[in-house]
Short mmCIF file of C-alpha atoms in Angstrom, two decimals:
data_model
loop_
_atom_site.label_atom_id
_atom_site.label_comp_id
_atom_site.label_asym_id
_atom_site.label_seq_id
_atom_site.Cartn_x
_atom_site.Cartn_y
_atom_site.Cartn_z
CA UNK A 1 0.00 0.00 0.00
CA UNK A 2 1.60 2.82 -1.48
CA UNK A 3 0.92 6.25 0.73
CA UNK A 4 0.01 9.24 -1.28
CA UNK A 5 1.80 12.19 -0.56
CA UNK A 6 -0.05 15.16 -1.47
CA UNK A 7 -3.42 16.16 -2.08
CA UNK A 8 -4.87 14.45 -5.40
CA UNK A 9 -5.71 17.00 -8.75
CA UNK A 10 -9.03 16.69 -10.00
CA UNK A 11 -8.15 13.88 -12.51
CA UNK A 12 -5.40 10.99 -11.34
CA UNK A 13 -5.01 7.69 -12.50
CA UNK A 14 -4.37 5.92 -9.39
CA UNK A 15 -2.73 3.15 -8.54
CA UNK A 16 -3.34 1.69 -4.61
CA UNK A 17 -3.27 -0.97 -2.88
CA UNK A 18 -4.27 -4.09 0.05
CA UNK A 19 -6.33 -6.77 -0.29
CA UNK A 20 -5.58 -9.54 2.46
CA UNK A 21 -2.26 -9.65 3.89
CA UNK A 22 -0.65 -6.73 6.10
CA UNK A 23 1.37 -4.49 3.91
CA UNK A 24 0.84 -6.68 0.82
CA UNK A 25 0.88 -4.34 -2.20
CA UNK A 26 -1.47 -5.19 -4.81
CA UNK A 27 -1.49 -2.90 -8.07
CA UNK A 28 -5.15 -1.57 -9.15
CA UNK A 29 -5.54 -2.14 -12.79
CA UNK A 30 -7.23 0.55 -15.15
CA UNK A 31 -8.63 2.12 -12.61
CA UNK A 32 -9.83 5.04 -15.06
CA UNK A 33 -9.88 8.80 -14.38
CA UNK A 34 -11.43 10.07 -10.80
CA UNK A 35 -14.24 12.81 -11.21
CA UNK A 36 -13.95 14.25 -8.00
CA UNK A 37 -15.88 17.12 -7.36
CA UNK A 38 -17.78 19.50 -4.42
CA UNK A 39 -20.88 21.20 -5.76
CA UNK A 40 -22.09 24.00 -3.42
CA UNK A 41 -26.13 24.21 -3.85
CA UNK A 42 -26.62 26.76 -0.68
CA UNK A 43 -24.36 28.91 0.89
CA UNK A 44 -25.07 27.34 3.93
CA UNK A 45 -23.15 24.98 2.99
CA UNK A 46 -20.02 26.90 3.34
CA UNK A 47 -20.24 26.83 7.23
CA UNK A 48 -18.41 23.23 6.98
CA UNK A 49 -17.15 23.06 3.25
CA UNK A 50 -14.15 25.41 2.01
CA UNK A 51 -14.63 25.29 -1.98
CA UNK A 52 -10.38 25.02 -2.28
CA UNK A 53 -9.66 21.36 -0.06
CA UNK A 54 -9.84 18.43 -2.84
CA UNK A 55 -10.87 14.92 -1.96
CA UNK A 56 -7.94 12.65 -1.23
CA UNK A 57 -7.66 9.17 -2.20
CA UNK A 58 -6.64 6.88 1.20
CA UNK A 59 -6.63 3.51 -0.02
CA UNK A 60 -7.82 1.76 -2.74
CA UNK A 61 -7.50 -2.24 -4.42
CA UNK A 62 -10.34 -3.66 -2.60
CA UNK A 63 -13.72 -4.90 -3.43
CA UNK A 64 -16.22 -2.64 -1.42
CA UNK A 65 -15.44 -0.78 1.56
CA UNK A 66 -17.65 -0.48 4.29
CA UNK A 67 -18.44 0.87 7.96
CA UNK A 68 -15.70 3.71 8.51
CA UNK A 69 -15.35 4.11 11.63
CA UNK A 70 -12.58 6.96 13.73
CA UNK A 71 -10.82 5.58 16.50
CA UNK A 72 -10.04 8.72 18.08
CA UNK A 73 -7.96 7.49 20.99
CA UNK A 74 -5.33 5.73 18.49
CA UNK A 75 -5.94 8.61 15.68
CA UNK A 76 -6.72 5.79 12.73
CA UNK A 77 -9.43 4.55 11.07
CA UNK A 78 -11.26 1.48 10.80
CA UNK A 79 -13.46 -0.11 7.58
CA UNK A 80 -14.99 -3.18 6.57
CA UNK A 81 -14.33 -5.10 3.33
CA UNK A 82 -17.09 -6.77 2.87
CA UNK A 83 -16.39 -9.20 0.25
CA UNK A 84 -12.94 -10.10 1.72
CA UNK A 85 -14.43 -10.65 5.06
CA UNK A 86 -12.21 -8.67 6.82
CA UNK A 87 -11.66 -5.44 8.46
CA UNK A 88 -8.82 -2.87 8.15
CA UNK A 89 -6.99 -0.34 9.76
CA UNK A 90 -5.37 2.89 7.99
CA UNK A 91 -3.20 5.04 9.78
CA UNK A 92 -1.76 8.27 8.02
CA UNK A 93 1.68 7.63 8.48
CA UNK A 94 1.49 3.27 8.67
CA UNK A 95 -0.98 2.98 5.70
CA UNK A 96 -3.09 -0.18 5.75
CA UNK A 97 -3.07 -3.35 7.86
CA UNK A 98 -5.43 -5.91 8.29
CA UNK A 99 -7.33 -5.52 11.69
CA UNK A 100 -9.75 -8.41 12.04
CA UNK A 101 -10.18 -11.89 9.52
CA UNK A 102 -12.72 -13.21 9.65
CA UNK A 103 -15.21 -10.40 10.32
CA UNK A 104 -18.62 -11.05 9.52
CA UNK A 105 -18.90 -14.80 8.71
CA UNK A 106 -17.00 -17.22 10.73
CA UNK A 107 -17.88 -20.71 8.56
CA UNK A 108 -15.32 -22.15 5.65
CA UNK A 109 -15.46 -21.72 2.16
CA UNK A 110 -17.75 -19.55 0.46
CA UNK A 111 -20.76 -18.33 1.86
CA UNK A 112 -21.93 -15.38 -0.37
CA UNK A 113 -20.81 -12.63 -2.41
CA UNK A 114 -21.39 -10.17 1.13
CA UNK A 115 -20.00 -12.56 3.76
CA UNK A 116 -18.30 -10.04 5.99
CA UNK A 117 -18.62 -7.00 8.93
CA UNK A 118 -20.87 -4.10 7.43
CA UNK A 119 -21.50 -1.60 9.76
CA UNK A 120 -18.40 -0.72 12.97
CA UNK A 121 -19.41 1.12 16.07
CA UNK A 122 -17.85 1.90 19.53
CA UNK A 123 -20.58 1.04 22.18
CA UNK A 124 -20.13 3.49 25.49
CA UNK A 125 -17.44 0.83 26.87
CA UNK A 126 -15.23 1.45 24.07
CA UNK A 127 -15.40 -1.70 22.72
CA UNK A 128 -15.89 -2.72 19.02
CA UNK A 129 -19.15 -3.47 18.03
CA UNK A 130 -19.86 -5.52 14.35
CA UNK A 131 -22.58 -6.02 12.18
CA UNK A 132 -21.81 -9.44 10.67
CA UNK A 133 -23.48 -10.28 7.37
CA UNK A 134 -22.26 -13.67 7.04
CA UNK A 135 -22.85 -14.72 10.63
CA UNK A 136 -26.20 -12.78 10.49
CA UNK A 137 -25.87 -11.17 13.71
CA UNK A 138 -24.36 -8.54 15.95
CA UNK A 139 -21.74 -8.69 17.81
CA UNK A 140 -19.35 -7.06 20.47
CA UNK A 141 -15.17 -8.15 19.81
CA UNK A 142 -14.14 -9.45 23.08
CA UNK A 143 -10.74 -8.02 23.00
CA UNK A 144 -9.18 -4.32 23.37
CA UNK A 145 -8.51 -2.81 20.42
CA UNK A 146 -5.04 -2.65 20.80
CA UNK A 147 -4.98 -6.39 20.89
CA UNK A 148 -7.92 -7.32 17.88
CA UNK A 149 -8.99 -10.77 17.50
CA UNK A 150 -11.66 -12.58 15.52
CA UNK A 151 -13.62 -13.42 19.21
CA UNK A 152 -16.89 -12.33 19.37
CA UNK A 153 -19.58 -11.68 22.11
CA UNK A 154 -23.56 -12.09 20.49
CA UNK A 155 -25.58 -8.76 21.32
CA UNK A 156 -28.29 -10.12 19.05
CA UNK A 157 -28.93 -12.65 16.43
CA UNK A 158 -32.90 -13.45 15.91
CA UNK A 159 -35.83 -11.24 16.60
CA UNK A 160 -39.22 -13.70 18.18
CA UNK A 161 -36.71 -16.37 17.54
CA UNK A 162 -36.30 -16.51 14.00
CA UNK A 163 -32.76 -15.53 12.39
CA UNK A 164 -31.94 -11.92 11.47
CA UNK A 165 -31.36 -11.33 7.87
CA UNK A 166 -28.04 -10.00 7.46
CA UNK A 167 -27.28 -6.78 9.97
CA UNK A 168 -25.95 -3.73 8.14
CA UNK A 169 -25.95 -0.71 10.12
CA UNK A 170 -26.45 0.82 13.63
CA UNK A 171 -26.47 4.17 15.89
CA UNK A 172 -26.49 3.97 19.65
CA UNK A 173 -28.41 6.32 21.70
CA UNK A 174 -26.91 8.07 24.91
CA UNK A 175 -28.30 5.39 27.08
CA UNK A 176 -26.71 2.86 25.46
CA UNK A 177 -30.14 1.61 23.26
CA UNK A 178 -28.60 0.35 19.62
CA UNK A 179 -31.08 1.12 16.82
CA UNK A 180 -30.06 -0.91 13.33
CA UNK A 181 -31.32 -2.43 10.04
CA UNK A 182 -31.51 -5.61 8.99
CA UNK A 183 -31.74 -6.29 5.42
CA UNK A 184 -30.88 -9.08 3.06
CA UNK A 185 -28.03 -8.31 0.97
CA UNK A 186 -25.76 -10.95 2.74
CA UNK A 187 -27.65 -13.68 2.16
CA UNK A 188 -26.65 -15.77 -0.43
CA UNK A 189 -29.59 -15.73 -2.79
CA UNK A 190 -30.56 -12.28 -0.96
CA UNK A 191 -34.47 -11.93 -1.18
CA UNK A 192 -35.12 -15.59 -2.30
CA UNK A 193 -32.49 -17.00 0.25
CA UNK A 194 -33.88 -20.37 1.66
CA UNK A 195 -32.60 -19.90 5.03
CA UNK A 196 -34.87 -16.49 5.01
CA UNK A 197 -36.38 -16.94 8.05
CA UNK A 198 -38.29 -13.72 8.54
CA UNK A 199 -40.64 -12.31 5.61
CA UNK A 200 -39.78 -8.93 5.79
CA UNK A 201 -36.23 -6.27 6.65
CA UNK A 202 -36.76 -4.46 9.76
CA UNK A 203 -35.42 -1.24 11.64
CA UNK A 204 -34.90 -2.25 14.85
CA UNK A 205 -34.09 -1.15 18.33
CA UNK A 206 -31.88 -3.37 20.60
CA UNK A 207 -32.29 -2.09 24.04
CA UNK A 208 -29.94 -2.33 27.02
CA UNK A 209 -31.81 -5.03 28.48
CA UNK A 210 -31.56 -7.03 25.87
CA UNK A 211 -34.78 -6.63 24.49
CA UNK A 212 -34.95 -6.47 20.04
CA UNK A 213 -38.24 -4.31 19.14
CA UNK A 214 -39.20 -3.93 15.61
CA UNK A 215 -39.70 0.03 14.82
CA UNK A 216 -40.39 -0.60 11.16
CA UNK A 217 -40.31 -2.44 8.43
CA UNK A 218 -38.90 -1.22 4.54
CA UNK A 219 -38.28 -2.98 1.46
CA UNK A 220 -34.45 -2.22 1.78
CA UNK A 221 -33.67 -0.94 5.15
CA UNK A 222 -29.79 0.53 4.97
CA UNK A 223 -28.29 3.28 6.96
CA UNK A 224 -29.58 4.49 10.29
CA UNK A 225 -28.50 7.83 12.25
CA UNK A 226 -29.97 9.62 15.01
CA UNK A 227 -29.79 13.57 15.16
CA UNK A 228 -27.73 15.26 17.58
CA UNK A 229 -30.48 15.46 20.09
CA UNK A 230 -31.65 12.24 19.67
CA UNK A 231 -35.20 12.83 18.82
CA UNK A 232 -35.16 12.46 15.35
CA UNK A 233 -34.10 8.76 13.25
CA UNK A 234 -32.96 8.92 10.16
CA UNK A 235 -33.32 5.43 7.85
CA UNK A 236 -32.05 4.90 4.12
CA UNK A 237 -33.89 3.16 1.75
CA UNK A 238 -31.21 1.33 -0.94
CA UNK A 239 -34.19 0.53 -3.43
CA UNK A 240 -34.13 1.08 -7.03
CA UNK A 241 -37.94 1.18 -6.95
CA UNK A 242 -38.08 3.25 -3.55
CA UNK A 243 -34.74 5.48 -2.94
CA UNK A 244 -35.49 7.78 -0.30
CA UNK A 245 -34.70 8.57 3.44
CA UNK A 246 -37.08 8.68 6.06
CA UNK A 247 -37.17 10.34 9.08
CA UNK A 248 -39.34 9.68 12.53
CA UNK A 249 -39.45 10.82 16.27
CA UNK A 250 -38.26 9.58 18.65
CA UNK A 251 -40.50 9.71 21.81
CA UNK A 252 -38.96 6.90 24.25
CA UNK A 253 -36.17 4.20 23.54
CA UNK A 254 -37.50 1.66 21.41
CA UNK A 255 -40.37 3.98 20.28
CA UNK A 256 -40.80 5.98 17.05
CA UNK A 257 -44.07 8.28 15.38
CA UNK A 258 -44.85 10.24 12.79
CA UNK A 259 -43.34 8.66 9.93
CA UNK A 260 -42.51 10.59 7.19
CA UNK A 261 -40.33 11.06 4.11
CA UNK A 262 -37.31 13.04 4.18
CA UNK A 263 -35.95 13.22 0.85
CA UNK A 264 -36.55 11.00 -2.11
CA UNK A 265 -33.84 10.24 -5.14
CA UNK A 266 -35.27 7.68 -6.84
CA UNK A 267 -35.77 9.77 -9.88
CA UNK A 268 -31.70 9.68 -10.13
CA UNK A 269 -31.29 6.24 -10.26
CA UNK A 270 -29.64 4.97 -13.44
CA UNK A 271 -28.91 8.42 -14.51
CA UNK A 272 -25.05 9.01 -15.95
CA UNK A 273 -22.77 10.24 -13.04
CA UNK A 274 -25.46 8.90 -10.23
CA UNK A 275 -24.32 5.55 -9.22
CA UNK A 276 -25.66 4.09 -5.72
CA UNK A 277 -27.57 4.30 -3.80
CA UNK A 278 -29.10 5.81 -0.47
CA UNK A 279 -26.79 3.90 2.18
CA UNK A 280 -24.40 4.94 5.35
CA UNK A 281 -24.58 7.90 7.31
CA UNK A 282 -23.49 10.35 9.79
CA UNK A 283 -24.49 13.51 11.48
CA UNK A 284 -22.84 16.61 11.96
CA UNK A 285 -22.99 18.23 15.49
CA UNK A 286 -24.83 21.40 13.88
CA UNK A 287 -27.65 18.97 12.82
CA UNK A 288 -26.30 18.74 8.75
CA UNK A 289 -26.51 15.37 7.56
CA UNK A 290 -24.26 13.74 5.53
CA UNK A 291 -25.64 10.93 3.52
CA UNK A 292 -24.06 8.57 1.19
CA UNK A 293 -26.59 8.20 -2.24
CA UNK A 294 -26.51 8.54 -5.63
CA UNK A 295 -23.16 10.12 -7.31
CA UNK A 296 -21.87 10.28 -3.65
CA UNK A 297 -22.71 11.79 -0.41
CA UNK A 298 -25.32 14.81 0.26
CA UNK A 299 -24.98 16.89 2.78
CA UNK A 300 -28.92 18.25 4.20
CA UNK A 301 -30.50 20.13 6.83
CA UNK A 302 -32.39 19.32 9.22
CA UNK A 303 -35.26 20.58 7.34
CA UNK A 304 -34.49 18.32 4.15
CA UNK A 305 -33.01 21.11 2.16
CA UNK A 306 -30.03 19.92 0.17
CA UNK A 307 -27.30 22.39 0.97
CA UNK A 308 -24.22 20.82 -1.17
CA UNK A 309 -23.13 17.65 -2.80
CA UNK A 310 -19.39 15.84 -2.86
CA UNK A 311 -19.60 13.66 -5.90
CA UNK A 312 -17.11 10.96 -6.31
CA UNK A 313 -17.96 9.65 -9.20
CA UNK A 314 -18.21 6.25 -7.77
CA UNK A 315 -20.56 4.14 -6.10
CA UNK A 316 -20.20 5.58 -2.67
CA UNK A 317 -21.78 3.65 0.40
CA UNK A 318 -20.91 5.47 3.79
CA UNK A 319 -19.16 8.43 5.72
CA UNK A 320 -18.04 9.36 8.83
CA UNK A 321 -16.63 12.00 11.04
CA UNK A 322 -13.18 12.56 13.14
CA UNK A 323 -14.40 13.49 16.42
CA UNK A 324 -13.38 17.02 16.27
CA UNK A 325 -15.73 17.06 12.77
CA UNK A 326 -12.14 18.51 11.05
CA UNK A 327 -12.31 15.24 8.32
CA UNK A 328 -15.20 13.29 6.63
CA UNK A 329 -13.87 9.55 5.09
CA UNK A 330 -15.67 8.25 2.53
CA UNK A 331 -16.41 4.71 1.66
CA UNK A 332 -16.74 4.59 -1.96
CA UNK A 333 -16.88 1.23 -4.02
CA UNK A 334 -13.30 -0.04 -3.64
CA UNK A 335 -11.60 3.23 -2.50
CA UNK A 336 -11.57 5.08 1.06
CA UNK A 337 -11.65 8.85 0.39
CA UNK A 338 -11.59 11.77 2.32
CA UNK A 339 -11.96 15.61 2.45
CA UNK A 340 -10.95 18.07 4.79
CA UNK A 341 -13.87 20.36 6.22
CA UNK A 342 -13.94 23.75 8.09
#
């Protein structure tokens, strides 16, 4: 994994790489032009973007990245690779290193095209928590993170006692309550999967006693954030047919109202320039929400009004913060991105 040195131009051909073992160097082939771009819509906008900081390319060679996640106390980041069923670790100045093998699906041989860790969160312990497609559950790593090893805790793994679909992402609450989605894109034969137990993909809440209550259920439950306050949830909807974000209330753990649509992008889909879909997540102190979708991530207000768009010309699938809100990384098809903010 070759480290880049400098900012990249608006055009670069690129080649990155680490696919499986620490420091192995893999060269991308043909990996084409980037078409990197920030597109102020509001003004507003300008409160976290400066128009002059380019996107910079962090890693790249993989299959599709996943779950960023900023581990603040060892200043480096974390992400899934889905398809490699494993999780990495980049560090500015070490580059990349695998973290955790096997990450999401602990069987042998091949499982599915999705077998690995989706979503990675810190629960109020500091311990890692995973979203395993493969092993269709949820999961806490019994280890530090200074010491990571495939050895996993179950948090949750059916709801009424039949099998989750494949977890993909989650937000915990102040209390300690985990709201996530569940839906089917690790199974093997997705949708029409034969060891489908439940008929439908739910939005859950996992509450600190243990308790799983269903919140809602969508055709293709992705990305889940609460707002700053924590009365508002924010759920993506990754469906060709149905590509839109809703928002509820919260009015107690484990309870939501007043359903409603946030912001729909379905007439994108397909269009030149627009690949993906409505996926991860993350929310910005001052209540802006990033949101990965179609041509890359959107940035919105509270009140749904698109304020400015980073497109990466790429399918993008998830964002998150440094914890002083200085950096957003960007998971984007096989590439980990990111752009310096105000």
């Amino acid at each position: 994994m070759k480290k880049l040195k400098k900012t990249l131009p608006l055009f670069l051909i690129l080649l990155l790489a680490c696919k499986e073992a620490p420091k192995k160097e893999i060269p991308v082939s043909d990996t084409g032009e980037f078409h990197f771009s920030v597109e102020i819509i509001d003004n507003e906008a300008l409160v976290l973007l400066d128009p002059k900081n380019e996107i910079q390319v962090l890693a790249g060679g993989f299959q599709w990245t996943e779950g960023p996640l900023w581990i603040s106390s060892g200043n480096y980041l974390l992400f899934s690779e889905i398809p490699g069923n494993t999780i990495y670790k980049w560090e500015a100045q070490k580059d990349v290193i695998a973290f955790i093998h096997p990450s999401g699906y602990s069987g042998t041989g091949y499982y599915s095209k999705e077998p690995g860790s989706n979503g990675l969160l810190l629960n109020h312990q500091g311990e890692l928590v995973l979203l395993q497609h493969g092993d269709r559950r949820i999961v806490k790593m019994n280890a530090p993170l200074e010491a990571p090893k495939p050895d996993f805790i179950t948090l949750v793994d059916n709801y009424q006692g039949k099998k989750l679909n494949s977890p993909n992402d989650g937000a915990f609450d102040r209390a300690g309550n985990l709201y996530f989605t569940d839906p089917p894109y690790g199974l093997p034969s997705g949708m029409e999967d034969p060891t489908k137990e439940l008929d439908f993909q739910g939005v859950y809440s996992l509450l600190t006693d243990g308790k799983s209550v269903l919140l809602d259920t969508l055709s293709r439950p992705n990305g889940i954030v609460l707002s700053p306050d924590e009365t508002i949830l924010y759920v993506a909807v990754s469906d060709e047919a149905q590509a839109v974000w809703y928002a509820y209330d919260v009015i107690a753990p484990g309870q939501v109202a007043n359903k409603r649509l946030f912001y729909d992008v379905t007439h994108l889909i397909g269009k030149e320039g627009e690949q993906g879909l409505p996926d991860g997540m993350v929310m910005h102190s001052k209540d802006y929400l990033f949101a990965s979708g179609p041509g890359g991530i959107w940035i919105f207000t509270k009140n749904a009004k698109p304020i400015a768009r980073i497109h990466t010309g790429l399918a993008t699938s998830n964002c998150t913060l440094s914890d002083d809100e200085k950096t957003l990384f960007i998971t984007a098809d096989d590439y980990v991105l990111s752009l310096n903010l105000k």
